Short mmCIF file of C-alpha atoms and ligand atoms in Angstrom, two decimals:
data_model
loop_
_atom_site.label_atom_id
_atom_site.label_comp_id
_atom_site.label_asym_id
_atom_site.label_seq_id
_atom_site.Cartn_x
_atom_site.Cartn_y
_atom_site.Cartn_z
CA UNK A 1 16.53 9.78 -21.38
CA UNK A 2 15.28 7.64 -18.48
CA UNK A 3 16.75 4.18 -18.61
CA UNK A 4 19.11 4.84 -21.53
CA UNK A 5 22.25 4.78 -19.45
CA UNK A 6 24.62 4.29 -22.41
CA UNK A 7 24.09 7.85 -23.67
CA UNK A 8 24.15 9.65 -20.38
CA UNK A 9 27.81 10.58 -20.16
CA UNK A 10 30.20 11.83 -22.82
CA UNK A 11 32.63 9.07 -21.90
CA UNK A 12 31.61 5.43 -22.44
CA UNK A 13 33.64 4.23 -19.44
CA UNK A 14 31.93 6.81 -17.24
CA UNK A 15 28.59 5.25 -18.29
CA UNK A 16 30.08 1.93 -17.13
CA UNK A 17 31.17 3.45 -13.83
CA UNK A 18 27.65 4.79 -13.28
CA UNK A 19 26.19 1.36 -14.08
CA UNK A 20 28.63 -0.29 -11.64
CA UNK A 21 27.60 2.08 -8.85
CA UNK A 22 23.90 1.31 -9.58
CA UNK A 23 24.69 -2.45 -9.52
CA UNK A 24 26.26 -2.06 -6.07
CA UNK A 25 23.19 -0.19 -4.77
CA UNK A 26 20.82 -2.85 -6.12
CA UNK A 27 22.93 -5.63 -4.56
CA UNK A 28 23.10 -3.83 -1.22
CA UNK A 29 19.32 -3.27 -1.21
CA UNK A 30 18.85 -6.98 -1.78
CA UNK A 31 21.28 -7.93 1.02
CA UNK A 32 19.59 -5.58 3.52
CA UNK A 33 16.57 -7.79 4.34
CA UNK A 34 18.68 -10.94 4.59
CA UNK A 35 21.35 -9.40 6.84
CA UNK A 36 18.79 -7.63 9.03
CA UNK A 37 16.73 -10.76 9.66
CA UNK A 38 19.85 -12.86 10.44
CA UNK A 39 21.11 -10.21 12.88
CA UNK A 40 17.69 -10.29 14.58
CA UNK A 41 18.07 -14.05 15.05
CA UNK A 42 21.51 -13.51 16.52
CA UNK A 43 20.21 -10.70 18.75
CA UNK A 44 17.74 -13.17 20.25
CA UNK A 45 20.56 -15.61 21.01
CA UNK A 46 23.29 -13.44 22.59
CA UNK A 47 21.18 -12.75 25.72
CA UNK A 48 19.50 -9.66 27.15
CA UNK A 49 21.38 -6.85 28.85
CA UNK A 50 20.27 -4.84 31.89
CA UNK A 51 20.13 -1.57 29.90
CA UNK A 52 22.07 0.38 32.54
CA UNK A 53 25.61 -0.60 31.56
CA UNK A 54 27.43 1.57 28.99
CA UNK A 55 29.96 0.10 26.56
CA UNK A 56 32.69 1.93 28.53
CA UNK A 57 31.66 0.06 31.72
CA UNK A 58 32.01 -3.32 30.01
CA UNK A 59 35.38 -2.71 28.29
CA UNK A 60 38.66 -2.94 30.16
CA UNK A 61 41.07 -0.03 30.10
CA UNK A 62 43.21 -0.15 28.05
CA UNK A 63 41.67 -2.31 25.29
CA UNK A 64 43.35 -2.84 21.93
CA UNK A 65 41.64 -0.82 19.21
CA UNK A 66 39.69 1.25 21.77
CA UNK A 67 41.98 3.03 24.18
CA UNK A 68 45.66 3.04 25.10
CA UNK A 69 46.42 5.30 28.00
CA UNK A 70 44.70 4.14 31.18
CA UNK A 71 45.98 7.17 33.10
CA UNK A 72 44.22 9.72 30.91
CA UNK A 73 41.80 7.70 28.76
CA UNK A 74 39.73 9.51 26.19
CA UNK A 75 37.23 6.60 26.07
CA UNK A 76 36.80 5.95 29.81
CA UNK A 77 36.62 9.68 30.42
CA UNK A 78 34.15 10.22 33.28
CA UNK A 79 33.42 8.59 36.69
CA UNK A 80 30.23 6.96 35.35
CA UNK A 81 32.09 5.51 32.36
CA UNK A 82 34.82 3.57 34.17
CA UNK A 83 35.17 -0.20 33.74
CA UNK A 84 33.12 -2.19 36.30
CA UNK A 85 31.16 -5.45 36.38
CA UNK A 86 27.44 -5.34 35.52
CA UNK A 87 25.47 -4.95 38.80
CA UNK A 88 22.96 -7.49 37.46
CA UNK A 89 25.79 -9.81 36.37
CA UNK A 90 24.37 -10.25 32.86
CA UNK A 91 25.95 -7.69 30.50
CA UNK A 92 29.48 -9.10 30.75
CA UNK A 93 28.25 -12.44 29.44
CA UNK A 94 26.41 -10.75 26.51
CA UNK A 95 29.63 -8.86 25.68
CA UNK A 96 31.50 -12.20 25.73
CA UNK A 97 28.90 -13.74 23.40
CA UNK A 98 29.24 -10.86 20.92
CA UNK A 99 33.04 -11.16 21.00
CA UNK A 100 32.90 -14.91 20.50
CA UNK A 101 30.94 -14.33 17.25
CA UNK A 102 33.68 -12.03 15.90
CA UNK A 103 36.04 -13.84 13.54
CA UNK A 104 39.07 -11.95 14.88
CA UNK A 105 37.70 -11.55 18.45
CA UNK A 106 37.97 -7.76 18.25
CA UNK A 107 34.48 -6.27 17.91
CA UNK A 108 34.31 -2.55 17.10
CA UNK A 109 33.28 -1.52 20.62
CA UNK A 110 33.60 2.18 19.79
CA UNK A 111 30.76 1.87 17.23
CA UNK A 112 28.17 0.44 19.59
CA UNK A 113 26.13 1.52 22.63
CA UNK A 114 25.71 -1.37 25.08
CA UNK A 115 22.81 0.35 26.86
CA UNK A 116 20.80 -0.17 23.62
CA UNK A 117 21.69 -3.83 23.06
CA UNK A 118 18.39 -5.00 24.54
CA UNK A 119 16.20 -2.84 22.31
CA UNK A 120 18.12 -2.35 19.04
CA UNK A 121 19.54 -5.35 17.20
CA UNK A 122 21.55 -3.11 14.87
CA UNK A 123 23.69 -1.93 17.83
CA UNK A 124 24.91 -5.53 17.97
CA UNK A 125 25.52 -5.62 14.19
CA UNK A 126 27.67 -2.49 14.57
CA UNK A 127 30.21 -4.54 16.60
CA UNK A 128 31.10 -6.31 13.32
CA UNK A 129 31.48 -3.13 11.20
CA UNK A 130 34.85 -1.53 10.50
CA UNK A 131 36.00 0.39 13.60
CA UNK A 132 35.71 3.91 12.16
CA UNK A 133 32.92 5.95 10.67
CA UNK A 134 29.86 3.98 11.78
CA UNK A 135 29.04 5.42 15.23
CA UNK A 136 25.90 7.23 14.08
CA UNK A 137 24.55 4.45 11.86
CA UNK A 138 21.19 3.21 13.19
CA UNK A 139 19.94 0.60 10.72
CA UNK A 140 20.94 -1.69 7.87
CA UNK A 141 19.54 0.88 5.42
CA UNK A 142 21.84 3.52 6.87
CA UNK A 143 24.87 1.24 6.61
CA UNK A 144 26.87 1.39 3.35
CA UNK A 145 27.82 -1.49 1.03
CA UNK A 146 31.28 -1.82 2.58
CA UNK A 147 29.74 -2.05 6.09
CA UNK A 148 27.13 -4.66 5.15
CA UNK A 149 29.73 -6.90 3.49
CA UNK A 150 32.06 -6.43 6.49
CA UNK A 151 29.33 -7.78 8.80
CA UNK A 152 28.99 -10.86 6.55
CA UNK A 153 32.74 -11.38 6.71
CA UNK A 154 33.39 -10.59 10.40
CA UNK A 155 30.37 -12.15 12.10
CA UNK A 156 30.71 -15.94 12.28
CA UNK A 157 26.91 -16.27 12.55
CA UNK A 158 26.95 -15.93 8.72
CA UNK A 159 29.42 -18.82 8.21
CA UNK A 160 26.52 -21.23 7.70
CA UNK A 161 24.63 -18.89 5.36
CA UNK A 162 26.82 -19.41 2.27
CA UNK A 163 27.97 -22.35 0.18
CA UNK A 164 31.59 -21.11 0.34
CA UNK A 165 33.93 -20.49 3.24
CA UNK A 166 33.74 -16.87 4.46
CA UNK A 167 37.38 -16.96 5.54
CA UNK A 168 39.41 -19.24 3.28
CA UNK A 169 43.04 -19.54 4.31
CA UNK A 170 45.89 -19.29 1.84
CA UNK A 171 46.48 -20.71 -0.80
CA UNK A 172 42.71 -20.59 -1.48
CA UNK A 173 41.55 -17.46 -3.28
CA UNK A 174 39.58 -14.80 -1.42
CA UNK A 175 35.90 -15.56 -1.01
CA UNK A 176 33.29 -13.81 -3.14
CA UNK A 177 32.36 -11.49 -0.22
CA UNK A 178 35.92 -10.15 0.01
CA UNK A 179 35.98 -9.73 -3.76
CA UNK A 180 32.74 -7.74 -3.94
CA UNK A 181 33.85 -5.61 -0.97
CA UNK A 182 36.91 -4.67 -2.98
CA UNK A 183 34.72 -3.88 -6.02
CA UNK A 184 32.66 -1.55 -3.82
CA UNK A 185 35.78 0.20 -2.58
CA UNK A 186 37.20 0.57 -6.12
CA UNK A 187 33.97 2.04 -7.52
CA UNK A 188 33.46 4.44 -4.62
CA UNK A 189 37.05 5.62 -4.36
CA UNK A 190 37.52 6.30 -8.06
CA UNK A 191 39.41 9.35 -9.13
CA UNK A 192 38.60 8.92 -12.81
CA UNK A 193 34.91 7.72 -12.76
CA UNK A 194 35.81 5.11 -15.35
CA UNK A 195 35.17 1.37 -15.59
CA UNK A 196 36.20 -0.63 -18.66
CA UNK A 197 33.62 -2.84 -20.43
CA UNK A 198 35.36 -6.05 -19.32
CA UNK A 199 35.54 -4.84 -15.70
CA UNK A 200 31.83 -3.98 -15.68
CA UNK A 201 31.04 -7.46 -16.97
CA UNK A 202 33.16 -8.99 -14.22
CA UNK A 203 31.58 -6.76 -11.52
CA UNK A 204 28.03 -7.76 -12.53
CA UNK A 205 29.06 -11.43 -12.73
CA UNK A 206 30.49 -11.35 -9.18
CA UNK A 207 27.44 -9.58 -7.72
CA UNK A 208 25.11 -12.05 -9.46
CA UNK A 209 27.13 -14.97 -8.16
CA UNK A 210 26.74 -13.64 -4.58
CA UNK A 211 22.97 -13.12 -4.95
CA UNK A 212 22.46 -16.59 -6.40
CA UNK A 213 24.36 -18.44 -3.67
CA UNK A 214 22.31 -21.61 -3.16
CA UNK A 215 22.32 -21.77 0.66
CA UNK A 216 20.20 -18.72 1.56
CA UNK A 217 20.01 -15.93 -0.99
CA UNK A 218 18.93 -18.04 -3.99
CA UNK A 219 15.77 -18.96 -2.06
CA UNK A 220 14.88 -15.31 -1.46
CA UNK A 221 12.15 -14.22 -3.92
CA UNK A 222 13.48 -10.64 -3.88
CA UNK A 223 16.91 -11.81 -5.01
CA UNK A 224 15.55 -12.91 -8.39
CA UNK A 225 14.20 -9.41 -9.01
CA UNK A 226 17.61 -7.91 -8.13
CA UNK A 227 19.32 -10.38 -10.48
CA UNK A 228 16.87 -9.44 -13.21
CA UNK A 229 17.75 -5.77 -12.73
CA UNK A 230 21.48 -6.58 -12.88
CA UNK A 231 20.90 -8.40 -16.18
CA UNK A 232 19.03 -5.41 -17.61
CA UNK A 233 21.84 -3.18 -16.44
CA UNK A 234 24.39 -5.29 -18.29
CA UNK A 235 22.27 -5.42 -21.46
CA UNK A 236 21.30 -1.77 -21.19
CA UNK A 237 17.60 -2.61 -21.36
CA UNK A 238 15.49 0.39 -20.43
CA UNK A 239 14.32 -0.18 -16.90
CA UNK A 240 14.86 2.85 -14.72
CA UNK A 241 12.12 5.37 -13.94
CA UNK A 242 13.10 9.06 -13.58
CA UNK A 243 12.70 8.76 -9.80
CA UNK A 244 15.07 5.79 -9.58
CA UNK A 245 17.52 7.45 -11.93
CA UNK A 246 17.44 10.59 -9.80
CA UNK A 247 18.23 8.52 -6.70
CA UNK A 248 21.17 6.85 -8.45
CA UNK A 249 22.44 10.19 -9.74
CA UNK A 250 22.27 11.64 -6.22
CA UNK A 251 24.20 8.67 -4.89
CA UNK A 252 26.87 9.02 -7.63
CA UNK A 253 27.06 12.72 -6.88
CA UNK A 254 27.66 12.02 -3.18
CA UNK A 255 30.44 9.54 -4.00
CA UNK A 256 32.18 12.01 -6.27
CA UNK A 257 31.83 14.97 -3.91
CA UNK A 258 33.46 12.81 -1.22
CA UNK A 259 36.23 11.81 -3.67
CA UNK A 260 36.93 15.46 -4.40
CA UNK A 261 36.83 16.35 -0.69
CA UNK A 262 39.29 13.62 0.22
CA UNK A 263 41.86 14.14 -2.53
CA UNK A 264 44.37 16.95 -2.30
CA UNK A 265 43.58 18.38 -5.69
CA UNK A 266 40.25 18.31 -7.48
CA UNK A 267 40.16 15.68 -10.22
CA UNK A 268 39.25 17.12 -13.63
CA UNK A 269 37.45 13.95 -14.71
CA UNK A 270 35.39 13.88 -11.53
CA UNK A 271 34.44 17.52 -12.01
CA UNK A 272 33.29 16.90 -15.59
CA UNK A 273 31.16 13.94 -14.47
CA UNK A 274 29.71 16.01 -11.63
CA UNK A 275 28.61 18.64 -14.16
CA UNK A 276 27.01 15.96 -16.35
CA UNK A 277 25.29 14.45 -13.31
CA UNK A 278 23.95 17.89 -12.46
CA UNK A 279 22.45 18.27 -15.96
CA UNK A 280 20.84 14.82 -15.78
CA UNK A 281 19.44 15.48 -12.33
CA UNK A 282 17.77 18.63 -13.67
CA UNK A 283 16.31 16.66 -16.58
CA UNK A 284 15.05 13.98 -14.17
CA UNK A 285 13.45 16.60 -11.96
CA UNK A 286 11.81 18.16 -15.02
CA UNK A 287 10.46 14.76 -16.12
CA UNK A 288 9.20 14.05 -12.60
CA UNK A 289 7.57 17.51 -12.52
CA UNK A 290 5.87 16.94 -15.89
CA UNK A 291 4.66 13.52 -14.78
CA UNK A 292 3.37 14.94 -11.50
CA UNK A 293 1.54 17.73 -13.36
CA UNK A 294 -0.06 15.13 -15.64
CA UNK A 295 -1.02 13.09 -12.59
CA UNK A 296 -2.43 16.19 -10.89
CA UNK A 297 -4.52 17.03 -13.96
CA UNK A 298 -5.75 13.47 -14.22
CA UNK A 299 -6.60 13.40 -10.51
CA UNK A 300 -8.43 16.74 -10.83
CA UNK A 301 -10.41 15.44 -13.85
CA UNK A 302 -11.19 12.17 -12.10
CA UNK A 303 -12.09 14.15 -8.98
CA UNK A 304 -14.60 16.24 -10.93
CA UNK A 305 -16.16 13.11 -12.40
CA UNK A 306 -16.44 11.59 -8.96
CA UNK A 307 -18.03 14.80 -7.63
CA UNK A 308 -20.56 14.83 -10.50
CA UNK A 309 -21.35 11.21 -9.79
CA UNK A 310 -21.85 11.95 -6.10
CA UNK A 311 -24.09 14.95 -6.95
CA UNK A 312 -26.30 12.89 -9.27
CA UNK A 313 -26.57 10.24 -6.56
CA UNK A 314 -27.48 12.93 -4.04
CA UNK A 315 -30.24 14.30 -6.32
CA UNK A 316 -31.63 10.82 -6.98
CA UNK A 317 -31.63 10.08 -3.26
CA UNK A 318 -33.35 13.39 -2.46
CA UNK A 319 -36.04 12.63 -5.07
CA UNK A 320 -36.58 9.18 -3.64
CA UNK A 321 -36.86 10.60 -0.12
CA UNK A 322 -39.53 13.15 -1.24
CA UNK A 323 -41.50 10.39 -2.99
CA UNK A 324 -41.34 8.22 0.13
CA UNK A 325 -42.45 11.18 2.26
CA UNK A 326 -45.46 11.78 0.02
CA UNK A 327 -46.33 8.11 0.11
CA UNK A 328 -46.18 8.13 3.91
CA UNK A 329 -48.34 11.28 4.05
CA UNK A 330 -50.90 9.64 1.74
CA UNK A 331 -50.96 6.54 3.92
CA UNK A 332 -51.43 8.69 7.03
CA UNK A 333 -54.40 10.46 5.42
CA UNK A 334 -55.95 7.13 4.46
CA UNK A 335 -55.46 5.81 7.97
CA UNK A 336 -57.08 8.91 9.42
CA UNK A 337 -60.07 8.49 7.09
CA UNK A 338 -60.47 4.84 8.06
CA UNK A 339 -60.27 5.82 11.74
CA UNK A 340 -63.02 8.38 11.19
CA UNK A 341 -65.20 5.77 9.48
CA UNK A 342 -64.61 3.29 12.28
CA UNK A 343 -65.58 5.95 14.82
CA UNK A 344 -68.79 6.71 12.90
CA UNK A 345 -69.68 2.99 12.71
CA UNK A 346 -69.09 2.70 16.44
CA UNK A 347 -71.46 5.62 17.07
CA UNK A 348 -74.08 4.01 14.81
CA UNK A 349 -73.73 0.71 16.67
CA UNK A 350 -74.07 2.54 19.98
CA UNK A 351 -77.19 4.33 18.72
CA UNK A 352 -78.72 1.06 17.47
CA UNK A 353 -77.94 -0.61 20.79
CA UNK A 354 -79.71 2.24 22.57
CA UNK A 355 -82.79 1.81 20.33
CA UNK A 356 -82.78 -1.94 20.95
CA UNK A 357 -82.72 -1.20 24.68
CA UNK A 358 -85.72 1.18 24.41
CA UNK A 359 -87.52 -1.35 22.28
CA UNK A 360 -86.83 -4.09 24.80
CA UNK A 361 -88.24 -1.85 27.57
CA UNK A 362 -91.36 -1.22 25.48
CA UNK A 363 -91.78 -4.94 24.85
CA UNK A 364 -91.46 -5.58 28.55
CA UNK A 365 -94.08 -2.94 29.31
CA UNK A 366 -96.30 -4.44 26.64
CA UNK A 367 -95.88 -7.90 28.13
CA UNK A 368 -96.90 -6.56 31.50
CA UNK A 369 -100.04 -5.01 29.93
CA UNK A 370 -100.80 -8.29 28.15
CA UNK A 371 -100.36 -10.15 31.42
CA UNK A 372 -102.73 -7.75 33.09
CA UNK A 373 -105.26 -8.13 30.28
CA UNK A 374 -104.90 -11.89 30.45
CA UNK A 375 -105.53 -11.70 34.19
CA UNK A 376 -108.63 -9.63 33.55
CA UNK A 377 -109.75 -12.04 30.85
CA UNK A 378 -109.09 -14.91 33.25
CA UNK A 379 -111.20 -13.16 35.86
CA UNK A 380 -113.96 -12.53 33.37
CA UNK A 381 -113.88 -16.15 32.29
CA UNK A 382 -114.26 -17.16 35.92
CA UNK A 383 -117.20 -14.80 36.29
CA UNK A 384 -118.73 -16.14 33.08
CA UNK A 385 -118.15 -19.73 34.18
CA UNK A 386 -119.72 -18.89 37.51
CA UNK A 387 -122.63 -17.28 35.67
CA UNK A 388 -122.91 -20.31 33.44
CA UNK A 389 -122.91 -22.60 36.42
CA UNK A 390 -125.56 -20.48 38.04
CA UNK A 391 -127.56 -20.52 34.82
CA UNK A 392 -127.16 -24.33 34.59
CA UNK A 393 -128.25 -24.74 38.12
CA UNK A 394 -131.27 -22.50 37.44
CA UNK A 395 -132.06 -24.58 34.34
CA UNK A 396 -131.78 -27.77 36.31
CA UNK A 397 -134.06 -26.36 38.90
CA UNK A 398 -136.52 -25.42 36.15
CA UNK A 399 -136.22 -28.91 34.60
CA UNK A 400 -136.93 -30.47 37.90
CA UNK A 401 -139.89 -28.20 38.34
CA UNK A 402 -141.09 -28.93 34.78
CA UNK A 403 -140.81 -32.67 35.29
CA UNK A 404 -142.58 -32.30 38.52
CA UNK A 405 -145.34 -30.40 36.76
CA UNK A 406 -145.74 -32.97 34.12
ZN1 ZN B 501 40.21 3.29 28.40
ZN1 ZN B 502 24.50 -4.51 32.98
#
């Protein structure tokens, strides 16, 4: 079912109406970023407010379009909300700047809260929205198609953003913005939920022509994707996921509920379409449920695989750690053994040194003994030499005697 919009409703023109309401949503989504960023630029240029002045303080009583009866005013309705100049003398100028950007010089003061002008740029944008029904809107996303196009038409900041004049005077035809605003109103205020083939073609053509305007939007990369979607919508190419379809169905449902609420008697056609929308929403929800279940199963399967992978990694790591531990233990044992050996060698060296010392002492003792012996020998030699000398002398004496005798 998803994407096949031509078979969704029993009436062909109701299919067209549904397509037209989708086309408006796509166009509005595309305009959001552009409008928001331009309003931010404008916000930076209108000046900063003090933050303590309320809109009521800045607006005279009475003011056209705001309040009429100065004696019992429902707008200026408490002592703190009476008109007065800004104590900082800045807010009045900001108010003037906002008014000077309004094409008809009548900003929707009732929509906006001046005390937020400094912090929220969209409070400034709200001055250019239609006067009723936008008080609680807080962002461009929360503003409807009619409101967004009204800002483009009413705020003169946007005059330089398009190739055409935003406010052509008669006899020139209405500009494209006014035309698409009317399309939005026609589609949303339908009492029959029907759009003829030729009208749908014209609607898509107008929206495309706005999104392809050469000055700003044609240069926006997102615009080309919106234009692509509009083309698919026209050609009924399958393109919508169940989630997107559900969103569009919800939106269509809201439009139609509002139509029924506002009209005096409930339209039969609208009721039939509401029933069909209800059936399709159920189908979408079922498809989304099925897809989510599939996704859940896939995630659970993938999760298990991941867990198994983690477990095998954990085991491998644990094994590696044990091996490393054993290696370290082995190394420690080896180191201890080497230390023991070193200690033993040191003891041996010490022992040898001790022996050498004893030996040296012995040698010394021995030397002393030898010295002593040598001394004794020396003495003996002296004695012998003395004896020899004595003997020689005796011999000489004998020789002399002998010679004398002879
Ligand atoms: Zn008043
Ligand atoms: Zn102020």
